[in-house]
Amino acid sequence: MKIFLKTEDEIELMRRANQLVGKTLGELARHIKPGVTTLQLDSIAEDFIRDHGAEPTFKNFPNPYGPPFPGSICTSVNDVVVHGVPNSTTILKEGDIITIDCGTLLEGFNGDSAYTFCVGEVSDEVKLLLKTTKESLYKGIENAVAGKHLGDISSAVQDHCEAQGYGVVRELTGHGIGREMHEDPPVPNYGRRGNGILLKAGMCIAIEPMITMGERTIYMDAQDRWTIRTRDGKPAAHFEHTVAIRRGQAEILSSFEEVESIEGKLY
């Protein structure tokens, strides 16, 4: 495992890339409504990212199981946990949820963040799933400080979500991030406190709880070889921040402020 500690200058560049991701998610929040296709959202995101001097990292991202990713963002609707492929036939409808996962490459460094949006009025049951998942992200971040262990982050996410009866996906994890979108270490959403590598100041990681309303088991779509769905067909939520490990308190480099200024804090 090779973990790259970032300098203050590098963390500043990562902040810029991540702030652009936040602005892109905010721009998409203006367009998420019934009747919109996921391909339309993808086009909006790609234009916005390129207009701001960056590249959409996900575009043509390599896939060990099949073709490169065709979109600029991942658009995961309802039972899709992650890696939903934008297309012209998936039309958002009232009561859906959609996770937008977005990455940018700006000035040599990557930004990465995800947010699960409500489409119109969503049931209270689904809102509670989103609320709990989002809370678990921040509980993980509270433990992302120098001197703690990776397992402290993982267990904080797991304990919070499983206490509500939700499933915690095991096969997919967060990750280190920097010049590459995916760097060491993997950041699982389950684990034991005090276990795993020691966290050091200057590490940058993406923490991303992927939580299911029902069973935690998942499967990959056999056709596109990207889309990951819940096996029981129940909804899943996914929130992600990129953070820099510091002494005392993690620094969140990405932002939900733009999203929440538009749609409000629904959960």
mmCIF file of C-alpha atoms in Angstrom:
data_model
loop_
_atom_site.group_PDB
_atom_site.id
_atom_site.type_symbol
_atom_site.label_atom_id
_atom_site.label_comp_id
_atom_site.label_asym_id
_atom_site.label_seq_id
_atom_site.Cartn_x
_atom_site.Cartn_y
_atom_site.Cartn_z
ATOM 1 C CA MET A 1 0.000 0.000 0.000
ATOM 2 C CA LYS A 2 1.414 3.374 -1.029
ATOM 3 C CA ILE A 3 -0.144 6.409 0.656
ATOM 4 C CA PHE A 4 0.854 9.886 -0.490
ATOM 5 C CA LEU A 5 0.782 12.644 2.113
ATOM 6 C CA LYS A 6 -0.164 15.984 0.573
ATOM 7 C CA THR A 7 1.559 19.313 1.098
ATOM 8 C CA GLU A 8 -0.425 22.434 1.965
ATOM 9 C CA ASP A 9 -0.100 23.600 -1.648
ATOM 10 C CA GLU A 10 -1.427 20.291 -2.917
ATOM 11 C CA ILE A 11 -4.336 20.367 -0.461
ATOM 12 C CA GLU A 12 -5.211 23.846 -1.734
ATOM 13 C CA LEU A 13 -5.334 22.510 -5.303
ATOM 14 C CA MET A 14 -7.516 19.636 -4.127
ATOM 15 C CA ARG A 15 -9.813 22.120 -2.414
ATOM 16 C CA ARG A 16 -10.289 23.956 -5.711
ATOM 17 C CA ALA A 17 -11.147 20.755 -7.550
ATOM 18 C CA ASN A 18 -13.568 19.708 -4.820
ATOM 19 C CA GLN A 19 -15.232 23.095 -4.587
ATOM 20 C CA LEU A 20 -15.933 22.818 -8.316
ATOM 21 C CA VAL A 21 -17.592 19.447 -7.693
ATOM 22 C CA GLY A 22 -19.792 21.143 -5.091
ATOM 23 C CA LYS A 23 -20.735 23.878 -7.539
ATOM 24 C CA THR A 24 -21.531 21.261 -10.197
ATOM 25 C CA LEU A 25 -23.826 19.413 -7.790
ATOM 26 C CA GLY A 26 -25.468 22.744 -6.990
ATOM 27 C CA GLU A 27 -26.024 23.423 -10.695
ATOM 28 C CA LEU A 28 -27.594 19.984 -11.102
ATOM 29 C CA ALA A 29 -29.887 20.614 -8.129
ATOM 30 C CA ARG A 30 -31.582 23.316 -10.234
ATOM 31 C CA HIS A 31 -32.507 20.739 -12.874
ATOM 32 C CA ILE A 32 -33.466 17.646 -10.875
ATOM 33 C CA LYS A 33 -37.237 17.336 -11.277
ATOM 34 C CA PRO A 34 -39.803 14.942 -12.756
ATOM 35 C CA GLY A 35 -39.489 14.539 -16.515
ATOM 36 C CA VAL A 36 -35.732 15.081 -16.752
ATOM 37 C CA THR A 37 -33.550 12.267 -18.100
ATOM 38 C CA THR A 38 -30.273 11.255 -16.529
ATOM 39 C CA LEU A 39 -28.562 11.924 -19.872
ATOM 40 C CA GLN A 40 -29.739 15.547 -19.729
ATOM 41 C CA LEU A 41 -28.197 15.885 -16.273
ATOM 42 C CA ASP A 42 -24.966 14.384 -17.575
ATOM 43 C CA SER A 43 -24.783 16.928 -20.397
ATOM 44 C CA ILE A 44 -25.369 19.812 -17.983
ATOM 45 C CA ALA A 45 -22.627 18.540 -15.667
ATOM 46 C CA GLU A 46 -20.066 18.015 -18.424
ATOM 47 C CA ASP A 47 -20.619 21.488 -19.889
ATOM 48 C CA PHE A 48 -20.422 23.084 -16.428
ATOM 49 C CA ILE A 49 -17.184 21.289 -15.517
ATOM 50 C CA ARG A 50 -15.467 22.056 -18.824
ATOM 51 C CA ASP A 51 -16.663 25.683 -18.757
ATOM 52 C CA HIS A 52 -14.795 26.019 -15.451
ATOM 53 C CA GLY A 53 -11.520 24.758 -16.899
ATOM 54 C CA ALA A 54 -11.641 21.217 -15.582
ATOM 55 C CA GLU A 55 -12.195 17.726 -16.937
ATOM 56 C CA PRO A 56 -14.910 15.314 -15.783
ATOM 57 C CA THR A 57 -12.814 12.531 -14.252
ATOM 58 C CA PHE A 58 -15.431 9.832 -14.725
ATOM 59 C CA LYS A 59 -15.597 10.284 -18.515
ATOM 60 C CA ASN A 60 -14.054 7.159 -20.093
ATOM 61 C CA PHE A 61 -12.903 5.919 -16.670
ATOM 62 C CA PRO A 62 -11.453 2.416 -17.187
ATOM 63 C CA ASN A 63 -13.432 -0.629 -16.144
ATOM 64 C CA PRO A 64 -11.791 -3.993 -15.338
ATOM 65 C CA TYR A 65 -15.107 -5.747 -16.073
ATOM 66 C CA GLY A 66 -16.155 -4.096 -19.328
ATOM 67 C CA PRO A 67 -16.234 -0.870 -21.349
ATOM 68 C CA PRO A 68 -15.043 2.499 -19.994
ATOM 69 C CA PHE A 69 -17.635 4.649 -18.215
ATOM 70 C CA PRO A 70 -19.511 6.649 -20.884
ATOM 71 C CA GLY A 71 -20.796 9.514 -18.726
ATOM 72 C CA SER A 72 -19.362 12.518 -16.912
ATOM 73 C CA ILE A 73 -21.329 11.772 -13.725
ATOM 74 C CA CYS A 74 -22.846 8.680 -12.138
ATOM 75 C CA THR A 75 -26.651 8.891 -11.956
ATOM 76 C CA SER A 76 -27.978 6.254 -9.552
ATOM 77 C CA VAL A 77 -31.774 6.133 -9.227
ATOM 78 C CA ASN A 78 -33.706 4.388 -6.426
ATOM 79 C CA ASP A 79 -32.309 0.839 -6.096
ATOM 80 C CA VAL A 80 -29.067 1.722 -7.899
ATOM 81 C CA VAL A 81 -26.388 1.999 -5.219
ATOM 82 C CA VAL A 82 -23.603 3.474 -7.355
ATOM 83 C CA HIS A 83 -22.247 3.768 -10.910
ATOM 84 C CA GLY A 84 -25.579 4.392 -12.622
ATOM 85 C CA VAL A 85 -24.931 5.143 -16.308
ATOM 86 C CA PRO A 86 -26.633 8.290 -17.684
ATOM 87 C CA ASN A 87 -29.048 7.496 -20.512
ATOM 88 C CA SER A 88 -32.005 8.892 -22.431
ATOM 89 C CA THR A 89 -34.527 6.312 -21.202
ATOM 90 C CA THR A 90 -34.223 6.815 -17.433
ATOM 91 C CA ILE A 91 -36.709 9.625 -16.797
ATOM 92 C CA LEU A 92 -36.991 10.976 -13.263
ATOM 93 C CA LYS A 93 -40.433 10.798 -11.712
ATOM 94 C CA GLU A 94 -42.105 12.145 -8.587
ATOM 95 C CA GLY A 95 -40.947 10.278 -5.483
ATOM 96 C CA ASP A 96 -37.657 9.023 -6.927
ATOM 97 C CA ILE A 97 -34.278 9.547 -5.355
ATOM 98 C CA ILE A 98 -31.134 10.018 -7.417
ATOM 99 C CA THR A 99 -27.533 9.994 -6.310
ATOM 100 C CA ILE A 100 -25.192 12.136 -8.367
ATOM 101 C CA ASP A 101 -21.545 11.146 -7.966
ATOM 102 C CA CYS A 102 -19.227 13.683 -9.568
ATOM 103 C CA GLY A 103 -15.484 13.962 -10.099
ATOM 104 C CA THR A 104 -13.326 16.723 -11.538
ATOM 105 C CA LEU A 105 -9.682 16.954 -12.543
ATOM 106 C CA LEU A 106 -8.420 20.515 -12.114
ATOM 107 C CA GLU A 107 -4.801 21.676 -12.127
ATOM 108 C CA GLY A 108 -3.575 18.100 -11.760
ATOM 109 C CA PHE A 109 -5.679 17.107 -8.748
ATOM 110 C CA ASN A 110 -9.009 15.361 -8.296
ATOM 111 C CA GLY A 111 -12.217 16.293 -6.577
ATOM 112 C CA ASP A 112 -14.903 13.730 -5.696
ATOM 113 C CA SER A 113 -18.258 14.070 -3.956
ATOM 114 C CA ALA A 114 -21.744 12.554 -4.081
ATOM 115 C CA TYR A 115 -25.207 13.602 -2.944
ATOM 116 C CA THR A 116 -28.569 11.822 -2.948
ATOM 117 C CA PHE A 117 -31.355 14.123 -4.145
ATOM 118 C CA CYS A 118 -35.118 13.890 -3.745
ATOM 119 C CA VAL A 119 -37.214 14.189 -6.903
ATOM 120 C CA GLY A 120 -40.324 16.083 -5.854
ATOM 121 C CA GLU A 121 -42.057 14.709 -2.761
ATOM 122 C CA VAL A 122 -40.395 11.622 -1.322
ATOM 123 C CA SER A 123 -41.809 9.304 1.343
ATOM 124 C CA ASP A 124 -40.833 9.835 4.974
ATOM 125 C CA GLU A 125 -39.395 6.314 5.031
ATOM 126 C CA VAL A 126 -36.972 7.151 2.222
ATOM 127 C CA LYS A 127 -36.122 10.540 3.739
ATOM 128 C CA LEU A 128 -35.083 8.783 6.940
ATOM 129 C CA LEU A 129 -32.713 6.565 4.951
ATOM 130 C CA LEU A 130 -31.158 9.657 3.366
ATOM 131 C CA LYS A 131 -30.948 11.477 6.687
ATOM 132 C CA THR A 132 -29.260 8.543 8.412
ATOM 133 C CA THR A 133 -26.784 8.006 5.575
ATOM 134 C CA LYS A 134 -25.841 11.678 5.520
ATOM 135 C CA GLU A 135 -25.426 11.694 9.307
ATOM 136 C CA SER A 136 -23.171 8.651 9.095
ATOM 137 C CA LEU A 137 -20.895 10.495 6.657
ATOM 138 C CA TYR A 138 -20.315 13.261 9.188
ATOM 139 C CA LYS A 139 -19.836 10.752 12.000
ATOM 140 C CA GLY A 140 -17.130 9.157 9.893
ATOM 141 C CA ILE A 141 -15.543 12.560 9.257
ATOM 142 C CA GLU A 142 -15.497 13.270 13.007
ATOM 143 C CA ASN A 143 -13.115 10.308 13.319
ATOM 144 C CA ALA A 144 -10.916 11.280 10.343
ATOM 145 C CA VAL A 145 -8.193 12.871 12.437
ATOM 146 C CA ALA A 146 -4.482 12.241 12.862
ATOM 147 C CA GLY A 147 -3.746 9.663 15.546
ATOM 148 C CA LYS A 148 -6.924 7.652 15.030
ATOM 149 C CA HIS A 149 -7.242 4.545 12.874
ATOM 150 C CA LEU A 150 -9.079 3.855 9.663
ATOM 151 C CA GLY A 151 -11.375 1.485 11.535
ATOM 152 C CA ASP A 152 -12.594 4.402 13.666
ATOM 153 C CA ILE A 153 -14.099 5.997 10.552
ATOM 154 C CA SER A 154 -15.508 2.713 9.300
ATOM 155 C CA SER A 155 -17.120 1.674 12.573
ATOM 156 C CA ALA A 156 -18.686 5.114 13.097
ATOM 157 C CA VAL A 157 -20.498 4.792 9.760
ATOM 158 C CA GLN A 158 -21.495 1.179 10.323
ATOM 159 C CA ASP A 159 -22.727 1.597 13.880
ATOM 160 C CA HIS A 160 -24.910 4.592 13.053
ATOM 161 C CA CYS A 161 -26.604 2.959 10.058
ATOM 162 C CA GLU A 162 -27.032 -0.535 11.436
ATOM 163 C CA ALA A 163 -28.597 0.901 14.599
ATOM 164 C CA GLN A 164 -31.434 2.077 12.325
ATOM 165 C CA GLY A 165 -31.726 -1.340 10.692
ATOM 166 C CA TYR A 166 -30.093 -0.404 7.389
ATOM 167 C CA GLY A 167 -27.656 -2.438 5.321
ATOM 168 C CA VAL A 168 -24.031 -1.337 4.921
ATOM 169 C CA VAL A 169 -22.552 -2.310 1.550
ATOM 170 C CA ARG A 170 -19.296 -4.225 1.997
ATOM 171 C CA GLU A 171 -18.025 -4.673 -1.560
ATOM 172 C CA LEU A 172 -17.574 -0.955 -2.324
ATOM 173 C CA THR A 173 -15.462 1.484 -0.347
ATOM 174 C CA GLY A 174 -14.216 5.028 -0.157
ATOM 175 C CA HIS A 175 -10.607 5.677 -1.128
ATOM 176 C CA GLY A 176 -7.559 7.831 -0.986
ATOM 177 C CA ILE A 177 -7.530 10.664 -3.513
ATOM 178 C CA GLY A 178 -5.054 13.135 -4.979
ATOM 179 C CA ARG A 179 -3.363 13.188 -8.371
ATOM 180 C CA GLU A 180 -5.281 9.964 -9.024
ATOM 181 C CA MET A 181 -8.994 9.602 -8.420
ATOM 182 C CA HIS A 182 -8.495 6.329 -6.557
ATOM 183 C CA GLU A 183 -5.435 6.051 -4.342
ATOM 184 C CA ASP A 184 -4.613 4.040 -1.232
ATOM 185 C CA PRO A 185 -6.020 3.443 1.283
ATOM 186 C CA PRO A 186 -9.437 1.885 0.680
ATOM 187 C CA VAL A 187 -11.930 3.337 3.187
ATOM 188 C CA PRO A 188 -14.580 0.714 4.107
ATOM 189 C CA ASN A 189 -17.911 1.661 5.678
ATOM 190 C CA TYR A 190 -17.661 -1.174 8.182
ATOM 191 C CA GLY A 191 -14.964 -2.159 10.644
ATOM 192 C CA ARG A 192 -13.776 -2.081 14.234
ATOM 193 C CA ARG A 193 -12.499 0.863 16.231
ATOM 194 C CA GLY A 194 -8.745 0.906 16.683
ATOM 195 C CA ASN A 195 -8.163 -1.333 13.668
ATOM 196 C CA GLY A 196 -6.595 -0.448 10.340
ATOM 197 C CA ILE A 197 -3.856 1.967 9.380
ATOM 198 C CA LEU A 198 -2.924 4.930 11.532
ATOM 199 C CA LEU A 199 -4.270 8.193 10.140
ATOM 200 C CA LYS A 200 -1.662 10.890 9.510
ATOM 201 C CA ALA A 201 -1.923 14.600 8.817
ATOM 202 C CA GLY A 202 -1.752 15.235 5.077
ATOM 203 C CA MET A 203 -3.656 12.123 4.043
ATOM 204 C CA CYS A 204 -6.605 12.901 1.768
ATOM 205 C CA ILE A 205 -9.486 10.451 1.552
ATOM 206 C CA ALA A 206 -12.984 10.219 0.138
ATOM 207 C CA ILE A 207 -15.457 8.922 2.721
ATOM 208 C CA GLU A 208 -18.646 7.629 1.097
ATOM 209 C CA PRO A 209 -21.283 5.631 2.972
ATOM 210 C CA MET A 210 -23.367 3.463 0.615
ATOM 211 C CA ILE A 211 -26.379 2.373 2.634
ATOM 212 C CA THR A 212 -29.401 0.234 1.712
ATOM 213 C CA MET A 213 -32.928 0.308 3.083
ATOM 214 C CA GLY A 214 -33.066 -3.486 3.114
ATOM 215 C CA GLU A 215 -30.477 -6.212 2.704
ATOM 216 C CA ARG A 216 -26.898 -5.118 2.023
ATOM 217 C CA THR A 217 -26.428 -7.560 -0.865
ATOM 218 C CA ILE A 218 -25.824 -6.066 -4.313
ATOM 219 C CA TYR A 219 -25.233 -7.117 -7.909
ATOM 220 C CA MET A 220 -23.770 -5.661 -11.098
ATOM 221 C CA ASP A 221 -25.883 -5.091 -14.191
ATOM 222 C CA ALA A 222 -24.847 -7.791 -16.687
ATOM 223 C CA GLN A 223 -25.354 -5.529 -19.717
ATOM 224 C CA ASP A 224 -23.545 -2.262 -18.948
ATOM 225 C CA ARG A 225 -21.097 -3.833 -16.439
ATOM 226 C CA TRP A 226 -21.245 -0.661 -14.340
ATOM 227 C CA THR A 227 -24.602 -0.253 -12.598
ATOM 228 C CA ILE A 228 -24.664 -1.682 -9.056
ATOM 229 C CA ARG A 229 -28.146 -2.432 -7.662
ATOM 230 C CA THR A 230 -29.576 -3.734 -4.406
ATOM 231 C CA ARG A 231 -30.500 -7.382 -4.776
ATOM 232 C CA ASP A 232 -33.857 -6.906 -3.034
ATOM 233 C CA GLY A 233 -34.793 -3.876 -5.173
ATOM 234 C CA LYS A 234 -35.084 -1.516 -2.206
ATOM 235 C CA PRO A 235 -33.650 2.041 -2.328
ATOM 236 C CA ALA A 236 -30.070 2.948 -1.477
ATOM 237 C CA ALA A 237 -28.458 6.238 -0.478
ATOM 238 C CA HIS A 238 -24.923 7.506 -1.010
ATOM 239 C CA PHE A 239 -23.213 10.641 0.302
ATOM 240 C CA GLU A 240 -19.528 11.459 -0.149
ATOM 241 C CA HIS A 241 -17.043 14.109 0.929
ATOM 242 C CA THR A 242 -13.349 14.421 0.207
ATOM 243 C CA VAL A 243 -11.464 15.342 3.376
ATOM 244 C CA ALA A 244 -7.917 16.156 4.428
ATOM 245 C CA ILE A 245 -6.729 14.478 7.625
ATOM 246 C CA ARG A 246 -5.615 17.062 10.175
ATOM 247 C CA ARG A 247 -4.708 17.076 13.835
ATOM 248 C CA GLY A 248 -7.790 17.704 15.941
ATOM 249 C CA GLN A 249 -10.399 17.995 13.178
ATOM 250 C CA ALA A 250 -10.665 16.882 9.554
ATOM 251 C CA GLU A 251 -10.941 19.529 6.850
ATOM 252 C CA ILE A 252 -13.807 18.923 4.423
ATOM 253 C CA LEU A 253 -12.563 19.929 0.976
ATOM 254 C CA SER A 254 -15.823 19.334 -0.914
ATOM 255 C CA SER A 255 -19.110 21.111 -0.190
ATOM 256 C CA PHE A 256 -22.868 20.531 0.013
ATOM 257 C CA GLU A 257 -23.536 24.234 0.568
ATOM 258 C CA GLU A 258 -24.508 24.931 -3.042
ATOM 259 C CA VAL A 259 -26.954 22.002 -3.071
ATOM 260 C CA GLU A 260 -28.531 22.895 0.250
ATOM 261 C CA SER A 261 -28.905 26.567 -0.681
ATOM 262 C CA ILE A 262 -31.128 25.433 -3.555
ATOM 263 C CA GLU A 263 -33.104 22.479 -2.241
ATOM 264 C CA GLY A 264 -32.875 23.304 1.462
ATOM 265 C CA LYS A 265 -31.936 20.882 4.197
ATOM 266 C CA LEU A 266 -34.649 18.319 3.589
ATOM 267 C CA TYR A 267 -33.049 15.756 5.920
#
